[in-house]
Amino acid sequence: MALNPPYHPPVKRSITIAGHQTSISLEPLFWDMLVEAAAEQGLPVSTLVGEIDNQRLASPTPSGLAGAIRIWLVERLRGSAE
């Protein structure tokens, strides 16, 4: 699945969400998983990140965006394992 080595520090990437430029620092493993998830859903990465961000902001205790992406990816894996 991953194209990059699993033990690598986060890499900062710029992305536009709902017309606003922001940056996300994710380990390459999580970035690869995010790109794969977006492709499977037929969405641009920025659209998927926007959806994750909306879910994050609706939470009573929102995490940071990078943490929300990691949580979303783990939940996605857990759901596919059931």
Short mmCIF file of C-alpha atoms in Angstrom, two decimals, residues 47-80:
data_model
loop_
_atom_site.label_atom_id
_atom_site.label_comp_id
_atom_site.label_asym_id
_atom_site.label_seq_id
_atom_site.Cartn_x
_atom_site.Cartn_y
_atom_site.Cartn_z
CA THR A 47 -12.37 17.46 -0.96
CA LEU A 48 -11.86 14.46 1.30
CA VAL A 49 -9.81 16.56 3.72
CA GLY A 50 -12.62 19.13 3.70
CA GLU A 51 -15.13 16.42 4.64
CA ILE A 52 -12.87 15.18 7.44
CA ASP A 53 -12.42 18.78 8.61
CA ASN A 54 -16.20 19.31 8.75
CA GLN A 55 -16.59 16.14 10.84
CA ARG A 56 -13.76 17.30 13.10
CA LEU A 57 -15.30 20.73 13.65
CA ALA A 58 -18.68 19.17 14.48
CA SER A 59 -17.09 17.18 17.30
CA PRO A 60 -17.60 18.48 20.86
CA THR A 61 -13.83 18.04 21.40
CA PRO A 62 -12.17 18.61 18.02
CA SER A 63 -8.57 17.56 17.53
CA GLY A 64 -6.18 19.27 15.17
CA LEU A 65 -6.67 18.62 11.46
CA ALA A 66 -3.69 16.26 11.07
CA GLY A 67 -4.86 14.27 14.09
CA ALA A 68 -8.39 14.14 12.69
CA ILE A 69 -7.05 12.77 9.40
CA ARG A 70 -5.09 10.07 11.22
CA ILE A 71 -8.14 9.16 13.33
CA TRP A 72 -10.36 9.05 10.22
CA LEU A 73 -7.88 6.74 8.46
CA VAL A 74 -7.65 4.39 11.45
CA GLU A 75 -11.45 4.32 11.80
CA ARG A 76 -11.66 3.51 8.09
CA LEU A 77 -9.28 0.59 8.57
CA ARG A 78 -11.16 -0.62 11.62
CA GLY A 79 -14.41 -0.51 9.67
CA SER A 80 -12.98 -2.57 6.84
#
